Amino acid sequence: MAKRFFLKIFVLGVILWSIFYALDYLMTKKALEDKCRRSNWVFSFKNQHFDFVFAGDSRVYNMIDIPTIHNVTGKKGLNIGYSGTIFEEQLLIIRKFIENGNRIDKLFLQADILSFNSARRSRHQFRFYNYVAYLRIDNLVSSVIENNVNQFHFACWKYVPYFRFVEYNLEYPISILFKDFSSCSTEFDSYGTKLFRGVSPKFNRNADEYIQTPRLDTLDANLFPFDTTGMVASKTMNHFKQIIRFCKQKQIEVVLYTPPIFSSTSSGIQNRVNYINFINQIAIENNVEYLTFLNDSLCLDKDNFFDSAHMNALGTKKFSNVMSAYIK
Amino acid sequence: MLFNSLEFVFFFPIVVGLYFALPHRFRWILLLAASYYFYMCWKAEYVVLIMLSTVVDYFASLRMSKFQEKEKRKPYLYLSLLANLGVLFGFKYFNFFNDSTRAVFEHFNLFYDVPAFDVLLPVGISFYTFQTLSYTIDVYNGRIKPESNLGIFALYVSFWPQLVAGPIERPQNLLHQFYEKHSFNYENVTNGLKLMTWGFFKKLVIADRLAVFVNEVYNSPQHFEGLTVILATISFAFQIFCDFSGYSDIAIGAALVMGYRLMKNFDGPYLSQSISEFWRRWHISLSTWFRDYVYIPLGGNRTVKWRWYYNLFITFTVSGLWHGANWTFVVWGALHGALLVVENMTKFQKERFEASISKSRMWIPYQVFQTIKIFALACLGWVFFRANTISDAWHIIISTFSWTSGIDIPFLLSRIPKFVVVAIGIMMIVQLIRRLSKKNMRDLVSSIPLIPRWTLYIGILLIIAFYGSFHSNSEFIYFQF
């Protein structure tokens, strides 16, 4: 009886392993064709030289217009900001970008308090699903993922065919195998920026949403993204330092910067001192230049903003113009 | 540990493998260790509560058995009730009653300063507490003899397949099975695995996918109305059924692999034609527990009518409270109690009407209408069950009649994946076939020829792989009870 059972399990296992092995090959091939996926798009750049590159989360992705900067400076740049990323993911993106033979003269790395904060880590974790298609074919991606995931979990991803695509089947639905990516259009332009048009319905244009005394019970990721409490997450700080160290090794000049945040009042602007000092201190400790735009006049004009943390197309172009001065 | 976790994928075959490899006399030790490990994967220190419950009830029952007279047994029964219900109250209900009392005091501008109890609700506490209480109550009533082996009793309380979300077993069914020698049985193992697969299908493909849409609507009900709210409620009806019955199937299947037979917990409840029938088919282990240990001791239906209705209403209201420390659950239970009272009040007229049409062309349409009606009433109850507050529940009910924003078809299509609708359809067809053929689904599947049967097995596994939700935060709904 037991023999019969194990024989059937063995046969079932062989059939399933074969099916998943084939599917893994097909899905990997197909997933890498998807240039609309941000990570694939960044990794597609090879052996290019950029005078400047902007890296960070959505406050880079939506708030830096490369053509505006190019028109002022004549320099070649790229926006590799990626919404919702933390330093761990940005480190992987930057390392892979350089490993692909690209050169960067100056890297502008966006930093907000939330970038370092422990509360952020739980809300914005490393999005492994963006990179799992590379797991079996790219050593750098594989090693970064291995360092950030439980060993056992990693082994399943690496050695069990299709396992990682099963886990992220929402991001890699089986229907992808039949999709034609040659005609997919990205939501960002050819320099990597997605400009926000108009105003978010959640944007309270009459409220100064910068909080000096944090009120955790009212924190909402959309309205109050600037959590000034909480500990600096040591793992996140570690990844930040790795970015700095890596860039120094590759002779890339790093400039830390904090983009504008909406404030409905000038007293709100004046209240940002602690915020600025916090990041400035980190910049000094790591021997990098720091630029802050938290007290810039751009912050006061609601017409520049899509929501409290993201500028719209109009504001982005103005801000990009301001940034141009630091790129000449 | 969750059933839908990577840890379980390895825990299960290791425990089953060791189970069959070990001599029978050591198996209970393995199962007990595995059960405690299973529980401690969630929060290790809370295993102390299970141990406390086990030790108190073990010794209380042994002491009770020394006396013939119930009066002399009573103190030990009270000790068991106090220990178990005390812990349950402290961890689950204290803050609820405290907040409600505070609200009353504040309404009358009276001072009230009892602080809240800042503690995490132990997973499965309502389940294992009721399971162990059924044991002590049955010992008290002389229905069973107390278990003399502390280890076996501890295993009864903590048996891992059904520890955290049932079925709530009875000692008469489960205890003796730990003494039986279970050899490797091909039928049990294959049937158990098939049942587990079916459970995972319901949980991962249907319940967890529907949860996204349901949570979006029910966590911000003020933003939705009309068809969206109706579909969210119907989705929740299927979500909770698939989540809970899925868990039960996995639990029953896992136990069956090792040769243990747990009680059935669901039997096609959404095909019921009366509320009474619904409760004979929904969460059977809990409804029978309340019948035997609350409803019948209150007098059941062997009393005057008004008292009978009162017993029904109170039993269901309390069962609502069992589900959670929130007035929404109380209202849900009370609603079902009220529906049952009304149903019993009108039983005679209904039976007369059904007798008059049973041989006419109206019979099948009537049955279909009844099924839809009971499903609709169940959905009405689910509004309260799922809503975060009573006012949210009222808002949802009222907004079902408000269609001012029209129907947002793109939104609905994006939130309710087609494959989920197909999966629900498959599940309902399976339920209907079972009901109409009056056969066991396992027997029906086993009668299919080899190649189509294996295609079916592989097909379901692939569907789970392609469409199941594997995010680590997709807990079972009933874990919170």
Short mmCIF file of N, CA, C and O in Angstrom, two decimals, chain A residues 100-215:
data_model
loop_
_atom_site.label_atom_id
_atom_site.label_comp_id
_atom_site.label_asym_id
_atom_site.label_seq_id
_atom_site.Cartn_x
_atom_site.Cartn_y
_atom_site.Cartn_z
N ASN A 100 26.20 46.90 -15.44
CA ASN A 100 25.87 46.80 -16.87
C ASN A 100 26.76 47.69 -17.73
O ASN A 100 26.47 47.89 -18.92
N GLY A 101 27.80 48.25 -17.14
CA GLY A 101 28.78 49.02 -17.92
C GLY A 101 28.46 50.50 -18.01
O GLY A 101 29.15 51.24 -18.71
N ASN A 102 27.44 50.96 -17.31
CA ASN A 102 27.10 52.38 -17.37
C ASN A 102 28.02 53.19 -16.45
O ASN A 102 28.52 52.67 -15.46
N ARG A 103 28.21 54.45 -16.79
CA ARG A 103 29.02 55.34 -15.95
C ARG A 103 28.17 56.52 -15.50
O ARG A 103 27.38 57.06 -16.29
N ILE A 104 28.36 56.92 -14.25
CA ILE A 104 27.63 58.08 -13.72
C ILE A 104 28.67 59.05 -13.14
O ILE A 104 29.53 58.63 -12.36
N ASP A 105 28.57 60.32 -13.49
CA ASP A 105 29.47 61.31 -12.90
C ASP A 105 28.95 61.77 -11.54
O ASP A 105 29.69 61.88 -10.58
N LYS A 106 27.62 62.10 -11.53
CA LYS A 106 27.05 62.63 -10.29
C LYS A 106 25.72 61.92 -10.00
O LYS A 106 24.84 61.88 -10.87
N LEU A 107 25.60 61.39 -8.80
CA LEU A 107 24.36 60.71 -8.40
C LEU A 107 23.65 61.58 -7.37
O LEU A 107 24.21 61.90 -6.32
N PHE A 108 22.42 61.96 -7.68
CA PHE A 108 21.59 62.68 -6.71
C PHE A 108 20.70 61.64 -6.04
O PHE A 108 19.85 61.03 -6.69
N LEU A 109 20.93 61.46 -4.74
CA LEU A 109 20.19 60.44 -3.99
C LEU A 109 19.19 61.13 -3.08
O LEU A 109 19.56 61.90 -2.20
N GLN A 110 17.93 60.86 -3.32
CA GLN A 110 16.87 61.49 -2.54
C GLN A 110 16.83 60.87 -1.14
O GLN A 110 16.96 59.65 -0.96
N ALA A 111 16.66 61.73 -0.13
CA ALA A 111 16.58 61.25 1.26
C ALA A 111 15.56 62.06 2.02
O ALA A 111 15.62 63.29 2.05
N ASP A 112 14.61 61.37 2.59
CA ASP A 112 13.66 61.98 3.53
C ASP A 112 13.83 61.24 4.85
O ASP A 112 14.45 60.19 4.90
N ILE A 113 13.24 61.80 5.89
CA ILE A 113 13.31 61.10 7.19
C ILE A 113 12.72 59.71 7.03
O ILE A 113 13.24 58.73 7.57
N LEU A 114 11.67 59.63 6.24
CA LEU A 114 11.00 58.34 6.08
C LEU A 114 11.93 57.33 5.44
O LEU A 114 11.78 56.13 5.63
N SER A 115 12.92 57.82 4.68
CA SER A 115 13.85 56.90 4.03
C SER A 115 14.63 56.09 5.05
O SER A 115 15.03 54.96 4.78
N PHE A 116 14.85 56.68 6.23
CA PHE A 116 15.70 56.03 7.24
C PHE A 116 14.88 55.37 8.34
O PHE A 116 15.43 54.66 9.18
N ASN A 117 13.59 55.65 8.31
CA ASN A 117 12.78 55.34 9.48
C ASN A 117 12.31 53.90 9.55
O ASN A 117 11.96 53.32 8.54
N SER A 118 12.25 53.35 10.74
CA SER A 118 11.84 51.96 10.91
C SER A 118 10.39 51.74 10.51
O SER A 118 10.04 50.68 10.01
N ALA A 119 9.55 52.75 10.67
CA ALA A 119 8.14 52.60 10.30
C ALA A 119 8.00 52.39 8.80
O ALA A 119 7.13 51.68 8.32
N ARG A 120 8.91 52.99 8.05
CA ARG A 120 8.88 52.88 6.60
C ARG A 120 9.15 51.45 6.16
O ARG A 120 8.56 50.94 5.22
N ARG A 121 10.05 50.80 6.86
CA ARG A 121 10.47 49.46 6.46
C ARG A 121 9.29 48.50 6.47
O ARG A 121 9.18 47.63 5.62
N SER A 122 8.42 48.67 7.44
CA SER A 122 7.32 47.72 7.50
C SER A 122 6.30 48.01 6.40
O SER A 122 5.59 47.14 5.95
N ARG A 123 6.22 49.28 5.98
CA ARG A 123 5.23 49.65 4.96
C ARG A 123 5.78 49.43 3.55
O ARG A 123 5.04 49.12 2.65
N HIS A 124 7.06 49.68 3.38
CA HIS A 124 7.64 49.57 2.05
C HIS A 124 8.80 48.59 2.10
O HIS A 124 9.94 48.98 2.33
N GLN A 125 8.50 47.36 1.90
CA GLN A 125 9.56 46.37 1.96
C GLN A 125 10.19 46.19 0.60
O GLN A 125 9.69 46.68 -0.40
N PHE A 126 11.28 45.48 0.60
CA PHE A 126 11.98 45.16 -0.64
C PHE A 126 11.01 44.39 -1.53
O PHE A 126 10.49 43.36 -1.12
N ARG A 127 10.75 44.91 -2.73
CA ARG A 127 9.81 44.24 -3.63
C ARG A 127 10.55 43.20 -4.47
O ARG A 127 10.94 43.46 -5.60
N PHE A 128 10.70 42.03 -3.87
CA PHE A 128 11.45 40.96 -4.53
C PHE A 128 10.85 40.59 -5.87
O PHE A 128 11.56 40.17 -6.78
N TYR A 129 9.54 40.78 -5.98
CA TYR A 129 8.88 40.33 -7.22
C TYR A 129 9.41 41.08 -8.44
O TYR A 129 9.30 40.59 -9.55
N ASN A 130 9.98 42.24 -8.24
CA ASN A 130 10.54 42.98 -9.38
C ASN A 130 11.79 42.33 -9.94
O ASN A 130 12.20 42.63 -11.06
N TYR A 131 12.41 41.45 -9.18
CA TYR A 131 13.73 40.93 -9.55
C TYR A 131 13.81 39.41 -9.60
O TYR A 131 14.82 38.87 -10.01
N VAL A 132 12.75 38.72 -9.20
CA VAL A 132 12.86 37.25 -9.11
C VAL A 132 13.10 36.60 -10.46
O VAL A 132 13.67 35.52 -10.53
N ALA A 133 12.68 37.27 -11.54
CA ALA A 133 12.93 36.68 -12.86
C ALA A 133 14.43 36.59 -13.14
O ALA A 133 14.87 35.77 -13.95
N TYR A 134 15.22 37.43 -12.46
CA TYR A 134 16.68 37.43 -12.68
C TYR A 134 17.41 36.44 -11.77
O TYR A 134 18.61 36.23 -11.90
N LEU A 135 16.67 35.85 -10.86
CA LEU A 135 17.29 35.09 -9.77
C LEU A 135 18.24 34.02 -10.25
O LEU A 135 19.33 33.83 -9.69
N ARG A 136 17.84 33.30 -11.27
CA ARG A 136 18.65 32.16 -11.70
C ARG A 136 19.65 32.53 -12.78
O ARG A 136 20.44 31.69 -13.21
N ILE A 137 19.60 33.77 -13.26
CA ILE A 137 20.47 34.14 -14.39
C ILE A 137 21.42 35.29 -14.07
O ILE A 137 22.28 35.61 -14.88
N ASP A 138 21.25 35.90 -12.89
CA ASP A 138 22.06 37.07 -12.57
C ASP A 138 22.64 36.93 -11.16
O ASP A 138 21.91 36.87 -10.19
N ASN A 139 23.98 36.89 -11.09
CA ASN A 139 24.64 36.65 -9.79
C ASN A 139 24.41 37.79 -8.81
O ASN A 139 24.24 37.55 -7.62
N LEU A 140 24.44 39.01 -9.30
CA LEU A 140 24.28 40.16 -8.39
C LEU A 140 22.89 40.16 -7.77
O LEU A 140 22.74 40.27 -6.56
N VAL A 141 21.89 40.02 -8.61
CA VAL A 141 20.51 40.00 -8.11
C VAL A 141 20.33 38.83 -7.14
O VAL A 141 19.75 38.97 -6.07
N SER A 142 20.88 37.70 -7.53
CA SER A 142 20.76 36.51 -6.69
C SER A 142 21.40 36.75 -5.32
O SER A 142 20.82 36.41 -4.28
N SER A 143 22.58 37.37 -5.31
CA SER A 143 23.27 37.56 -4.01
C SER A 143 22.55 38.60 -3.16
O SER A 143 22.45 38.45 -1.95
N VAL A 144 22.01 39.63 -3.79
CA VAL A 144 21.29 40.65 -3.02
C VAL A 144 20.03 40.04 -2.40
O VAL A 144 19.71 40.24 -1.23
N ILE A 145 19.31 39.27 -3.19
CA ILE A 145 18.09 38.65 -2.68
C ILE A 145 18.43 37.66 -1.57
O ILE A 145 17.77 37.58 -0.54
N GLU A 146 19.52 36.91 -1.78
CA GLU A 146 19.92 35.91 -0.79
C GLU A 146 20.21 36.57 0.56
O GLU A 146 19.89 36.02 1.62
N ASN A 147 20.79 37.78 0.51
CA ASN A 147 21.11 38.48 1.76
C ASN A 147 19.90 39.09 2.44
O ASN A 147 19.98 39.52 3.58
N ASN A 148 18.79 39.15 1.73
CA ASN A 148 17.62 39.81 2.30
C ASN A 148 16.46 38.87 2.59
O ASN A 148 15.38 39.31 2.96
N VAL A 149 16.69 37.59 2.32
CA VAL A 149 15.61 36.63 2.48
C VAL A 149 16.09 35.46 3.32
O VAL A 149 17.26 35.12 3.28
N ASN A 150 15.20 34.88 4.06
CA ASN A 150 15.46 33.64 4.79
C ASN A 150 16.09 32.61 3.83
O ASN A 150 15.63 32.44 2.70
N GLN A 151 17.13 31.94 4.30
CA GLN A 151 17.90 31.01 3.45
C GLN A 151 17.05 29.92 2.82
O GLN A 151 17.22 29.56 1.66
N PHE A 152 16.14 29.42 3.60
CA PHE A 152 15.28 28.34 3.17
C PHE A 152 14.36 28.82 2.05
O PHE A 152 14.17 28.14 1.03
N HIS A 153 13.82 30.00 2.24
CA HIS A 153 12.94 30.62 1.25
C HIS A 153 13.71 30.84 -0.04
O HIS A 153 13.23 30.53 -1.13
N PHE A 154 14.93 31.33 0.11
CA PHE A 154 15.77 31.61 -1.05
C PHE A 154 16.06 30.32 -1.81
O PHE A 154 16.01 30.28 -3.05
N ALA A 155 16.35 29.26 -1.07
CA ALA A 155 16.65 27.97 -1.71
C ALA A 155 15.44 27.48 -2.52
O ALA A 155 15.59 26.95 -3.63
N CYS A 156 14.26 27.68 -1.99
CA CYS A 156 13.04 27.28 -2.73
C CYS A 156 12.93 28.09 -4.02
O CYS A 156 12.62 27.55 -5.08
N TRP A 157 13.20 29.39 -3.91
CA TRP A 157 13.12 30.24 -5.11
C TRP A 157 14.14 29.81 -6.15
O TRP A 157 13.87 29.81 -7.34
N LYS A 158 15.31 29.49 -5.68
CA LYS A 158 16.41 29.22 -6.61
C LYS A 158 16.33 27.83 -7.22
O LYS A 158 16.62 27.66 -8.41
N TYR A 159 15.96 26.84 -6.42
CA TYR A 159 16.08 25.46 -6.89
C TYR A 159 14.79 24.76 -7.24
O TYR A 159 14.80 23.74 -7.92
N VAL A 160 13.67 25.28 -6.77
CA VAL A 160 12.39 24.66 -7.13
C VAL A 160 11.84 25.43 -8.33
O VAL A 160 11.56 26.62 -8.23
N PRO A 161 11.68 24.76 -9.47
CA PRO A 161 11.25 25.50 -10.66
C PRO A 161 9.88 26.13 -10.48
O PRO A 161 8.97 25.52 -9.93
N TYR A 162 9.78 27.34 -10.92
CA TYR A 162 8.54 28.13 -10.96
C TYR A 162 8.05 28.56 -9.58
O TYR A 162 7.09 29.30 -9.47
N PHE A 163 8.72 28.17 -8.52
CA PHE A 163 8.26 28.45 -7.16
C PHE A 163 8.09 29.95 -6.96
O PHE A 163 7.07 30.41 -6.42
N ARG A 164 9.08 30.72 -7.39
CA ARG A 164 9.03 32.16 -7.15
C ARG A 164 7.90 32.83 -7.95
O ARG A 164 7.26 33.77 -7.48
N PHE A 165 7.58 32.26 -9.11
CA PHE A 165 6.48 32.82 -9.90
C PHE A 165 5.12 32.42 -9.32
O PHE A 165 4.14 33.14 -9.50
N VAL A 166 5.08 31.28 -8.64
CA VAL A 166 3.86 30.89 -7.94
C VAL A 166 3.59 31.88 -6.81
O VAL A 166 2.49 32.38 -6.64
N GLU A 167 4.65 32.18 -6.07
CA GLU A 167 4.48 33.09 -4.94
C GLU A 167 4.06 34.48 -5.39
O GLU A 167 3.28 35.15 -4.71
N TYR A 168 4.56 34.90 -6.53
CA TYR A 168 4.20 36.23 -7.04
C TYR A 168 3.33 36.11 -8.29
O TYR A 168 3.57 36.79 -9.30
N ASN A 169 2.34 35.23 -8.22
CA ASN A 169 1.54 35.00 -9.42
C ASN A 169 0.65 36.19 -9.78
O ASN A 169 0.13 36.26 -10.89
N LEU A 170 0.49 37.12 -8.86
CA LEU A 170 -0.27 38.33 -9.21
C LEU A 170 0.58 39.22 -10.12
O LEU A 170 0.07 39.84 -11.05
N GLU A 171 1.87 39.28 -9.84
CA GLU A 171 2.78 40.10 -10.64
C GLU A 171 3.20 39.35 -11.91
O GLU A 171 3.56 39.98 -12.90
N TYR A 172 3.16 38.03 -11.85
CA TYR A 172 3.52 37.20 -13.01
C TYR A 172 2.38 36.25 -13.32
O TYR A 172 2.49 35.03 -13.15
N PRO A 173 1.22 36.78 -13.75
CA PRO A 173 0.10 35.88 -14.05
C PRO A 173 0.45 35.00 -15.23
O PRO A 173 1.24 35.38 -16.10
N ILE A 174 -0.14 33.84 -15.28
CA ILE A 174 0.16 32.87 -16.34
C ILE A 174 -0.16 33.47 -17.72
O ILE A 174 0.46 33.09 -18.72
N SER A 175 -1.08 34.42 -17.76
CA SER A 175 -1.46 35.03 -19.04
C SER A 175 -0.30 35.80 -19.67
O SER A 175 -0.33 36.07 -20.88
N ILE A 176 0.71 36.13 -18.89
CA ILE A 176 1.89 36.84 -19.44
C ILE A 176 2.52 36.03 -20.57
O ILE A 176 3.06 36.60 -21.52
N LEU A 177 2.46 34.71 -20.48
CA LEU A 177 3.10 33.86 -21.48
C LEU A 177 2.54 34.12 -22.87
O LEU A 177 3.20 33.84 -23.88
N PHE A 178 1.32 34.64 -22.92
CA PHE A 178 0.68 34.87 -24.21
C PHE A 178 0.66 36.34 -24.58
O PHE A 178 0.06 36.74 -25.57
N LYS A 179 1.37 37.16 -23.78
CA LYS A 179 1.32 38.60 -24.02
C LYS A 179 2.41 39.03 -24.98
O LYS A 179 3.52 38.49 -24.97
N ASP A 180 2.11 40.05 -25.76
CA ASP A 180 3.10 40.60 -26.68
C ASP A 180 3.61 41.91 -26.08
O ASP A 180 2.91 42.91 -26.05
N PHE A 181 4.87 41.89 -25.61
CA PHE A 181 5.40 43.07 -24.95
C PHE A 181 6.03 44.07 -25.92
O PHE A 181 6.47 45.14 -25.48
N SER A 182 6.12 43.69 -27.18
CA SER A 182 6.80 44.60 -28.13
C SER A 182 6.05 45.92 -28.25
O SER A 182 6.63 46.95 -28.57
N SER A 183 4.76 45.90 -27.98
CA SER A 183 3.99 47.14 -28.16
C SER A 183 3.55 47.75 -26.83
O SER A 183 2.69 48.60 -26.79
N CYS A 184 4.15 47.28 -25.72
CA CYS A 184 3.69 47.85 -24.44
C CYS A 184 4.25 49.26 -24.26
O CYS A 184 5.38 49.54 -24.63
N SER A 185 3.43 50.16 -23.75
CA SER A 185 3.89 51.54 -23.56
C SER A 185 4.06 51.80 -22.07
O SER A 185 3.17 51.48 -21.28
N THR A 186 5.20 52.35 -21.73
CA THR A 186 5.48 52.60 -20.31
C THR A 186 4.70 53.81 -19.83
O THR A 186 4.31 54.67 -20.62
N GLU A 187 4.49 53.87 -18.51
CA GLU A 187 3.82 55.03 -17.95
C GLU A 187 4.81 56.18 -17.71
O GLU A 187 4.41 57.26 -17.30
N PHE A 188 6.09 55.92 -17.96
CA PHE A 188 7.10 56.96 -17.78
C PHE A 188 7.72 57.28 -19.15
O PHE A 188 7.64 56.49 -20.08
N ASP A 189 8.36 58.44 -19.22
CA ASP A 189 8.96 58.84 -20.51
C ASP A 189 10.30 58.14 -20.71
O ASP A 189 10.73 57.34 -19.88
N SER A 190 10.96 58.46 -21.82
CA SER A 190 12.20 57.72 -22.16
C SER A 190 13.36 58.06 -21.22
O SER A 190 14.39 57.39 -21.24
N TYR A 191 13.20 59.10 -20.38
CA TYR A 191 14.23 59.45 -19.39
C TYR A 191 13.89 58.89 -18.02
O TYR A 191 14.63 59.10 -17.06
N GLY A 192 12.73 58.24 -17.93
CA GLY A 192 12.36 57.55 -16.70
C GLY A 192 11.41 58.29 -15.79
O GLY A 192 11.13 57.83 -14.69
N THR A 193 10.86 59.42 -16.23
CA THR A 193 10.00 60.20 -15.35
C THR A 193 8.52 60.00 -15.69
O THR A 193 8.14 59.96 -16.85
N LYS A 194 7.73 59.90 -14.64
CA LYS A 194 6.27 59.93 -14.81
C LYS A 194 5.78 61.23 -14.15
O LYS A 194 5.93 61.41 -12.95
N LEU A 195 5.23 62.10 -14.97
CA LEU A 195 4.75 63.38 -14.44
C LEU A 195 3.29 63.24 -14.01
O LEU A 195 2.48 62.67 -14.74
N PHE A 196 2.99 63.78 -12.83
CA PHE A 196 1.60 63.79 -12.37
C PHE A 196 0.88 64.98 -12.99
O PHE A 196 1.37 66.10 -12.95
N ARG A 197 -0.29 64.67 -13.53
CA ARG A 197 -1.11 65.77 -14.08
C ARG A 197 -2.21 66.07 -13.08
O ARG A 197 -2.78 65.15 -12.49
N GLY A 198 -2.51 67.33 -12.89
CA GLY A 198 -3.66 67.68 -12.06
C GLY A 198 -3.37 67.57 -10.57
O GLY A 198 -2.24 67.77 -10.12
N VAL A 199 -4.42 67.25 -9.84
CA VAL A 199 -4.36 67.23 -8.38
C VAL A 199 -4.97 65.93 -7.86
O VAL A 199 -5.99 65.48 -8.37
N SER A 200 -4.35 65.37 -6.85
CA SER A 200 -4.92 64.18 -6.24
C SER A 200 -6.19 64.55 -5.46
O SER A 200 -6.21 65.56 -4.77
N PRO A 201 -7.25 63.73 -5.55
CA PRO A 201 -8.47 64.03 -4.77
C PRO A 201 -8.22 64.01 -3.26
O PRO A 201 -8.98 64.56 -2.49
N LYS A 202 -7.14 63.37 -2.83
CA LYS A 202 -6.85 63.28 -1.39
C LYS A 202 -6.02 64.46 -0.89
O LYS A 202 -5.70 64.53 0.28
N PHE A 203 -5.66 65.35 -1.77
CA PHE A 203 -4.76 66.44 -1.38
C PHE A 203 -5.55 67.53 -0.67
O PHE A 203 -6.40 68.19 -1.26
N ASN A 204 -5.24 67.73 0.60
CA ASN A 204 -5.88 68.79 1.37
C ASN A 204 -5.03 70.05 1.22
O ASN A 204 -4.02 70.22 1.89
N ARG A 205 -5.45 70.92 0.35
CA ARG A 205 -4.61 72.06 -0.02
C ARG A 205 -4.63 73.18 1.00
O ARG A 205 -3.93 74.18 0.84
N ASN A 206 -5.43 73.00 2.02
CA ASN A 206 -5.48 74.05 3.04
C ASN A 206 -4.78 73.66 4.33
O ASN A 206 -4.76 74.43 5.28
N ALA A 207 -4.23 72.48 4.35
CA ALA A 207 -3.62 72.01 5.60
C ALA A 207 -2.13 71.91 5.45
O ALA A 207 -1.63 71.46 4.42
N ASP A 208 -1.46 72.35 6.47
CA ASP A 208 -0.02 72.15 6.50
C ASP A 208 0.19 70.74 7.03
O ASP A 208 -0.06 70.47 8.20
N GLU A 209 0.60 69.86 6.17
CA GLU A 209 0.63 68.46 6.59
C GLU A 209 1.98 68.03 7.11
O GLU A 209 2.22 66.86 7.33
N TYR A 210 2.86 68.97 7.28
CA TYR A 210 4.12 68.61 7.92
C TYR A 210 3.86 68.56 9.42
O TYR A 210 3.27 69.47 9.98
N ILE A 211 4.25 67.51 10.05
CA ILE A 211 4.00 67.43 11.49
C ILE A 211 5.32 67.46 12.24
O ILE A 211 6.25 66.76 11.93
N GLN A 212 5.32 68.30 13.23
CA GLN A 212 6.52 68.40 14.04
C GLN A 212 6.45 67.42 15.20
O GLN A 212 7.39 66.72 15.51
N THR A 213 5.29 67.39 15.82
CA THR A 213 5.08 66.40 16.87
C THR A 213 4.31 65.26 16.24
O THR A 213 3.17 65.42 15.87
N PRO A 214 4.96 64.13 16.11
CA PRO A 214 4.31 63.05 15.36
C PRO A 214 3.09 62.53 16.10
O PRO A 214 3.10 62.42 17.32
N ARG A 215 2.05 62.27 15.35
CA ARG A 215 0.84 61.70 15.94
C ARG A 215 0.61 60.38 15.23
O ARG A 215 -0.03 60.33 14.20
#
